[in-house]
Short mmCIF file of C-alpha atoms and ligand atoms in Angstrom, two decimals:
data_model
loop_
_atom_site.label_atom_id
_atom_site.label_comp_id
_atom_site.label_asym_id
_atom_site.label_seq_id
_atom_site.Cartn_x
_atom_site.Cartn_y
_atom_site.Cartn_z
CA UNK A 7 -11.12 -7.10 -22.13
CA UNK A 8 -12.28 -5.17 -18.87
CA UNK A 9 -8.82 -4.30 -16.93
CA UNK A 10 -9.23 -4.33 -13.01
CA UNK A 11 -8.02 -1.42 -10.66
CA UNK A 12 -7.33 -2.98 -7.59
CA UNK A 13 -5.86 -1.36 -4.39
CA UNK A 14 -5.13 -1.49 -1.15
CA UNK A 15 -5.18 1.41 1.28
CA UNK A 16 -3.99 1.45 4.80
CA UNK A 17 -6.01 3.20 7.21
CA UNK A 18 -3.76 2.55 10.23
CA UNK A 19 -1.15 0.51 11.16
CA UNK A 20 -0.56 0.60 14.89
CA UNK A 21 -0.75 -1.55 17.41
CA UNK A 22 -3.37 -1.58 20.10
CA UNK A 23 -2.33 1.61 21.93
CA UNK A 24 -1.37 3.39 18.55
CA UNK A 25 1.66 5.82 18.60
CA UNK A 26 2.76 8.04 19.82
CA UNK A 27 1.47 6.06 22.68
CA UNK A 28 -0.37 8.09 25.36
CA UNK A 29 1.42 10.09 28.19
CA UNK A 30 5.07 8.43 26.62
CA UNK A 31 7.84 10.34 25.90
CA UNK A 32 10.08 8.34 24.23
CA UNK A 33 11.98 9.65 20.95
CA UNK A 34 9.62 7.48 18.32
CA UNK A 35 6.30 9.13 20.46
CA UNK A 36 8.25 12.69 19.79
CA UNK A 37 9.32 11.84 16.60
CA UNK A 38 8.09 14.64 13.78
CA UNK A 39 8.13 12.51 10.64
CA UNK A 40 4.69 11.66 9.88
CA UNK A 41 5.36 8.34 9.28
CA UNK A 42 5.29 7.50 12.75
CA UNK A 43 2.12 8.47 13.98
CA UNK A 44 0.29 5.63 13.66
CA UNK A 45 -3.68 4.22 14.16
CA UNK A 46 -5.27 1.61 15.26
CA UNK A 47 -4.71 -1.73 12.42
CA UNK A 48 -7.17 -1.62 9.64
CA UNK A 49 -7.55 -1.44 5.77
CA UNK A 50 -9.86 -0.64 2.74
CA UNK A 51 -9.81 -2.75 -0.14
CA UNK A 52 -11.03 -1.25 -3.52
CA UNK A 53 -11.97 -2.77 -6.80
CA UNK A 54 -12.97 -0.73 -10.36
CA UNK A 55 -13.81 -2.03 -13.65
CA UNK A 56 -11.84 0.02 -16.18
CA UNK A 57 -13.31 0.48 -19.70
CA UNK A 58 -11.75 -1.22 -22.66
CA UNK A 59 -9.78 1.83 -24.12
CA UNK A 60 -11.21 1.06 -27.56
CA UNK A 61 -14.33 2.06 -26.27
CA UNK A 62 -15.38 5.60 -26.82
CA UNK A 63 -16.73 7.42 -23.92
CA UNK A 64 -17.05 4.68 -21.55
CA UNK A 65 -16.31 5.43 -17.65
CA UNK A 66 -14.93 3.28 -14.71
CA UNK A 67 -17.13 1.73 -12.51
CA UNK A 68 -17.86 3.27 -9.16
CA UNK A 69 -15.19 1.97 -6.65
CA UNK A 70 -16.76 -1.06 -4.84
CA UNK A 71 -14.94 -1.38 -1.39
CA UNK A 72 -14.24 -4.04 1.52
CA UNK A 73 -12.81 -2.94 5.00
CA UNK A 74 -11.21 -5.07 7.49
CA UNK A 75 -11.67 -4.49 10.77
CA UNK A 76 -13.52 -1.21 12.26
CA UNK A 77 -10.71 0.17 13.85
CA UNK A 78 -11.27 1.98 16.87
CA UNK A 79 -9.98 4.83 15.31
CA UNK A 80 -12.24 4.77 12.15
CA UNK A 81 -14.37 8.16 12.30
CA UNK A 82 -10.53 9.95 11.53
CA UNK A 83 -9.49 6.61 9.17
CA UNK A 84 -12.49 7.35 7.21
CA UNK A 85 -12.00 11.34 7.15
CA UNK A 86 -8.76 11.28 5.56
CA UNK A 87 -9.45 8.76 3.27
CA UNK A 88 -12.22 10.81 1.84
CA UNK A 89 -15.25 9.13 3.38
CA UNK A 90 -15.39 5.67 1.11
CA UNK A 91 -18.98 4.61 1.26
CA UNK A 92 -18.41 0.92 2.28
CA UNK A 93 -21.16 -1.53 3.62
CA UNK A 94 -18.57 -4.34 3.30
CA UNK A 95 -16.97 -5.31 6.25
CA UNK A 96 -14.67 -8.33 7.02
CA UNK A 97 -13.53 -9.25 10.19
CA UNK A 98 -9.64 -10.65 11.71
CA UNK A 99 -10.88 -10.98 15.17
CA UNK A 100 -12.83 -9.08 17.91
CA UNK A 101 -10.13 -7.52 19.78
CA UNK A 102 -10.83 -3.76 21.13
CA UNK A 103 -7.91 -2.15 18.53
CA UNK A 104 -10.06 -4.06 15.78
CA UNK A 105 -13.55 -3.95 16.70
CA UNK A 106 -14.94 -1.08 18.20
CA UNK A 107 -15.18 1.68 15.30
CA UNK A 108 -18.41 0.06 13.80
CA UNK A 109 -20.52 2.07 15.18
CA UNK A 110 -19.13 4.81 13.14
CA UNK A 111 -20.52 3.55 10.14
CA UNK A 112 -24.58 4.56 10.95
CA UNK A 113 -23.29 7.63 8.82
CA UNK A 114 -22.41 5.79 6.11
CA UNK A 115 -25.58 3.25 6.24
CA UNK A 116 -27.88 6.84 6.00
CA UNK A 117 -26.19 7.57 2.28
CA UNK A 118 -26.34 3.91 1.42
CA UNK A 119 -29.98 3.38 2.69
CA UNK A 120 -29.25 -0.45 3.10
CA UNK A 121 -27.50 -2.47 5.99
CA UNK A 122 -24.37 -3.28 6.57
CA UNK A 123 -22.78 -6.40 6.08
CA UNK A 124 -20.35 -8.49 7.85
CA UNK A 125 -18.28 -11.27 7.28
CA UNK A 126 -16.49 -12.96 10.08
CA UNK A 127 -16.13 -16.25 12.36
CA UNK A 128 -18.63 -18.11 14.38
CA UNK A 129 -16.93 -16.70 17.61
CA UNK A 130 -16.98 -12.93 15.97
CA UNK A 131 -20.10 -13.11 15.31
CA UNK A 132 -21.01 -14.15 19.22
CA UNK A 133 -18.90 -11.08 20.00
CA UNK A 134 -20.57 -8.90 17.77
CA UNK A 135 -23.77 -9.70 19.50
CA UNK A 136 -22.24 -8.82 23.20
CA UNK A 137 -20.65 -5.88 22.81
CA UNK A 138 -22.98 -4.34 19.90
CA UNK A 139 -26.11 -5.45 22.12
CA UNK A 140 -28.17 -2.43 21.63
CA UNK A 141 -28.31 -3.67 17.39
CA UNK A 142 -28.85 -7.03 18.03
CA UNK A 143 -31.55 -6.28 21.11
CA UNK A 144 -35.46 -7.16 19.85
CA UNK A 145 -36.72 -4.70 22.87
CA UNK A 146 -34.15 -1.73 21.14
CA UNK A 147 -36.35 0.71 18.65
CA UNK A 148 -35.24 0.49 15.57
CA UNK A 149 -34.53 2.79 12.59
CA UNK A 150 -33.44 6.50 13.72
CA UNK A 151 -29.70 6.28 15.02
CA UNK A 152 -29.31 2.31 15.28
CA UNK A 153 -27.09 0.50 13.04
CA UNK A 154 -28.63 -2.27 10.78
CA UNK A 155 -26.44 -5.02 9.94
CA UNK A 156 -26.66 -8.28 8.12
CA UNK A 157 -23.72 -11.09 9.69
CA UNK A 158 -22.20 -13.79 7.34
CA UNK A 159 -20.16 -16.31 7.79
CA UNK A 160 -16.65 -16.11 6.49
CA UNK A 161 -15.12 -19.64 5.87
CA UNK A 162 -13.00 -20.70 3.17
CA UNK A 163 -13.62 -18.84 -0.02
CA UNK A 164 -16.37 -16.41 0.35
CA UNK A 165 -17.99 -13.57 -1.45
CA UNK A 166 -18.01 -10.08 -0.05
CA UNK A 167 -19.89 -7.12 -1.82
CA UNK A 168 -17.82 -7.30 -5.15
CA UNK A 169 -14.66 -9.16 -3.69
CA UNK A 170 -14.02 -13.09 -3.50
CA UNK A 171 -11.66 -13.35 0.05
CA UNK A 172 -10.17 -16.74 0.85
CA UNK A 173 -9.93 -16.96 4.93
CA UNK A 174 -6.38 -17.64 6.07
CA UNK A 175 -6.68 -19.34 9.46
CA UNK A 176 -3.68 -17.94 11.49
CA UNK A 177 -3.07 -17.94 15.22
CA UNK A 178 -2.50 -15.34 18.00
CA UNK A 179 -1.22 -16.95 20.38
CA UNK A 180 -3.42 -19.88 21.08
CA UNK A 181 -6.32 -18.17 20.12
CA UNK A 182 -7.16 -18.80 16.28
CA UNK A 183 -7.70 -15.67 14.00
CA UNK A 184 -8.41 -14.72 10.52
CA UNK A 185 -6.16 -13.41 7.55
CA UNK A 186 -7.51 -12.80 4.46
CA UNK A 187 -6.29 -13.58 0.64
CA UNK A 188 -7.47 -11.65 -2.10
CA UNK A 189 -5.60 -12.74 -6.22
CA UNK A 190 -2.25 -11.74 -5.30
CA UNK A 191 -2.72 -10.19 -1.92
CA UNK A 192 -2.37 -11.53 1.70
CA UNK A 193 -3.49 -9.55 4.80
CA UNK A 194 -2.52 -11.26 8.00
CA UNK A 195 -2.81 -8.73 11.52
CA UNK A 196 -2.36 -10.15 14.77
CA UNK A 197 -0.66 -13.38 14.13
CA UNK A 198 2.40 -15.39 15.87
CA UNK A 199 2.13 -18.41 14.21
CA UNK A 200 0.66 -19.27 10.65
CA UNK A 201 0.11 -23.48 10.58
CA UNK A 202 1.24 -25.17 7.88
CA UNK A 203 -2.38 -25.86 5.95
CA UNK A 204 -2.38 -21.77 5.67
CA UNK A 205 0.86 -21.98 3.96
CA UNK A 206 -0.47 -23.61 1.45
CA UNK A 207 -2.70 -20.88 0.55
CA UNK A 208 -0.32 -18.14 0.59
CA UNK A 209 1.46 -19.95 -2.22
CA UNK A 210 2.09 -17.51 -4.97
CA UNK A 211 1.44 -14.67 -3.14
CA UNK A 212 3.10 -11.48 -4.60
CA UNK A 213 2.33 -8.55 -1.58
CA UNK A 214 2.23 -9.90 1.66
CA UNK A 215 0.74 -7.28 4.55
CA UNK A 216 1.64 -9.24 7.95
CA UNK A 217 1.99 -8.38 11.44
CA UNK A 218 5.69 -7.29 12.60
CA UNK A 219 5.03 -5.93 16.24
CA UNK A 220 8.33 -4.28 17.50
CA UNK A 221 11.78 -5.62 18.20
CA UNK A 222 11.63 -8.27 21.45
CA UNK A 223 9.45 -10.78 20.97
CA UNK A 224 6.07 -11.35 22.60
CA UNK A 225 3.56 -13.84 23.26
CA UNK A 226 0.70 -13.00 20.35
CA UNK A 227 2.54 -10.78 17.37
CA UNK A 228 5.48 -11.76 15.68
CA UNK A 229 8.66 -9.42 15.91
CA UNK A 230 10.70 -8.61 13.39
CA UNK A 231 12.90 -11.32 12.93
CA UNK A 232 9.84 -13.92 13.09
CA UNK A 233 8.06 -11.77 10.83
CA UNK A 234 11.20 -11.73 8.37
CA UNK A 235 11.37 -15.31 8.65
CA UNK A 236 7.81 -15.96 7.44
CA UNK A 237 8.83 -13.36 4.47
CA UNK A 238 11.55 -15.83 3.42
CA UNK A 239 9.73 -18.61 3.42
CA UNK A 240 6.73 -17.33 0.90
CA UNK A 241 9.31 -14.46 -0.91
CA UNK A 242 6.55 -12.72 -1.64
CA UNK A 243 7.38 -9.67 -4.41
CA UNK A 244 6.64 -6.97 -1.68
CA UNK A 245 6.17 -7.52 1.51
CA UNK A 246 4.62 -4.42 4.42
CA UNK A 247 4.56 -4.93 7.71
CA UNK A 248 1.69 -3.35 10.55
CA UNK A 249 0.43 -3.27 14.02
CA UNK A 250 3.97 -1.69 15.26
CA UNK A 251 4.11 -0.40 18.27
CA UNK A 252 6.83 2.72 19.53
CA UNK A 253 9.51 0.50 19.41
CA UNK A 254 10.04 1.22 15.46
CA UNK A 255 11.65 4.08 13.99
CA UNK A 256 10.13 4.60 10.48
CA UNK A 257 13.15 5.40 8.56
CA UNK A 258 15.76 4.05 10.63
CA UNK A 259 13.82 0.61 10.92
CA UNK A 260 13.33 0.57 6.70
CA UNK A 261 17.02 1.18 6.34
CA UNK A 262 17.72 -2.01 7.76
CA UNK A 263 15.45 -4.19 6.17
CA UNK A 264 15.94 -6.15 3.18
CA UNK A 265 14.98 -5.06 -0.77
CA UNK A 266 11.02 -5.24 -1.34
CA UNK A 267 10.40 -5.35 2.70
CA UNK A 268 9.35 -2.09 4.29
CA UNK A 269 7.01 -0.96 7.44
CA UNK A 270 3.87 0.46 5.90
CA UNK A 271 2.27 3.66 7.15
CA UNK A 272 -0.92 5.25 7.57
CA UNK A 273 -2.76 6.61 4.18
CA UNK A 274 -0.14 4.30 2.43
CA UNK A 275 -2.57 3.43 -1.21
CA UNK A 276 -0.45 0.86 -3.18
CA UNK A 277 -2.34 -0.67 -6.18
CA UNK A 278 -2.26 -4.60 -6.81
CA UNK A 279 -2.05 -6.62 -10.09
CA UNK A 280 -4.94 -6.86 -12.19
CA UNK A 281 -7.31 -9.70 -11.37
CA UNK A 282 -11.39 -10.22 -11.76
CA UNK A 283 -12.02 -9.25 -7.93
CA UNK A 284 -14.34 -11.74 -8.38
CA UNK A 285 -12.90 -14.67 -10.02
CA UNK A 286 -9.20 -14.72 -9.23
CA UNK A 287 -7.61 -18.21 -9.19
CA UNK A 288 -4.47 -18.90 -7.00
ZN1 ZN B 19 -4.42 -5.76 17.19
ZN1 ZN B 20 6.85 5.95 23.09
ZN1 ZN B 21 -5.48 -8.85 18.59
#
């Protein structure tokens, strides 16, 4: 029986301005504790096979990876996290915090030789083609420094690379967005209000990633208390929140939350249960 290594690993988990927050001087923007310097929102899922140990001299697989979102700050993301050759990516939404780092990943495409592929909504995809003109543009040479990518459609249940993600329609504010389910995982960025046919699907979740933006509310995240309230409904087994802005203290901020509920951090890698990546049923 093959046993899965599945993990999740936070490349950033700031909101749109990151912190410390440009030209601010507040004490969370001064603070020295690592844990609150923050990036732009974005994470790298990874999947191995691991050999059955009664087999002699057998090896994992290579790690096969999925990203969601090309944060803007994904050239120093992908630095730290020791350059993960992904050609996976999965999209929330097309917001600037979320969208703009694809570029960066023409490196990557040259040691894969292949293109990249993307998995995102209808209106993403429209997006894609406005603001990456120059690699959707016929009258653009191709080949030497342009990106090559293939777009998919991510609805429902969908296969990426060597991952099966179930889309979790969400909204922020009134403009819909997508969260994504993987076995026992939910990732949900950018989100004030999840509708009632999406709470279905989180049913049985056991880590729940969701958007907690800062204490007073606002009119696209949830705060804390809303994003609290969502964690008592599903009572997931671990819940981290992202996309905080300055107004969170790392440590002081944990110490008042409740058991299995904490504010996740950049370069967090937490590893999942084990599920076929592939094949996982809810
Ligand atoms: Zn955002
Ligand atoms: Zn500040
Ligand atoms: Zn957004």
């Amino acid at each position: 029986m093959p046993f899965f290594e599945n993990r999740l690993l936070f490349l950033g988990t700031g909101t749109s301005t990151g912190v410390p927050v440009l030209g601010c001087n507040c004490r969370v923007c001064r603070s020295e504790d690592p844990h609150d310097k923050r990036s732009r929102v974005s994470v790298l899922l990874k999947t191995r096979c691991l050999p059955d140990p009664a087999e002699k001299n057998a090896s994992p697989t290579n790690w096969n990876y999925v990203l969601i979102d090309t944060s803007i700050d994904l050239r120093a993301q992908f630095f730290r996290a020791g350059t993960p050759l992904v050609n996976q990516v999965v999209y929330t939404h097309a917001h600037v915090d979320h969208f703009f780092g694809l570029d960066e990943l023409r490196v990557i495409q040259y040691y894969l030789q292949g293109p990249i592929h993307i998995y995102c909504s209808e209106e993403v995809h429209h997006r894609l083609e406005v603001v990456y003109a120059h690699i959707f543009d016929p009258y653009v040479q191709k080949g030497g420094g342009i990106l090559s990518v293939e777009v998919h459609p991510a609805e429902g249940r969908f296969r990426a690379g060597a991952m099966e993600l179930l889309t979790l329609p969400v909204f922020h504010g009134g403009q819909p967005v997508q969260g994504y389910r993987w076995g026992g995982l939910a990732y949900i960025t950018d989100c004030s209000h999840i509708p009632d046919s999406t709470l279905e699907l989180l049913e049985g979740v056991e880590v729940l990633v969701l958007d907690a933006l800062r204490h007073k509310s606002h009119e696209t995240h949830f705060n804390l208390d809303q994003a609290l309230a969502v964690v008592e409904c599903l009572k997931p087994r671990q819940t981290w929140f992202i996309h905080m802005t300055h107004d969170l203290q790392h440590a002081e901020t944990n110490a008042g939350l409740p058991e299995g509920v904490e504010l996740s951090y950049d370069g967090l890698e937490i590893e999942l249960s084990s599920f076929d990546p592939s094949k996982w049923v809810l």
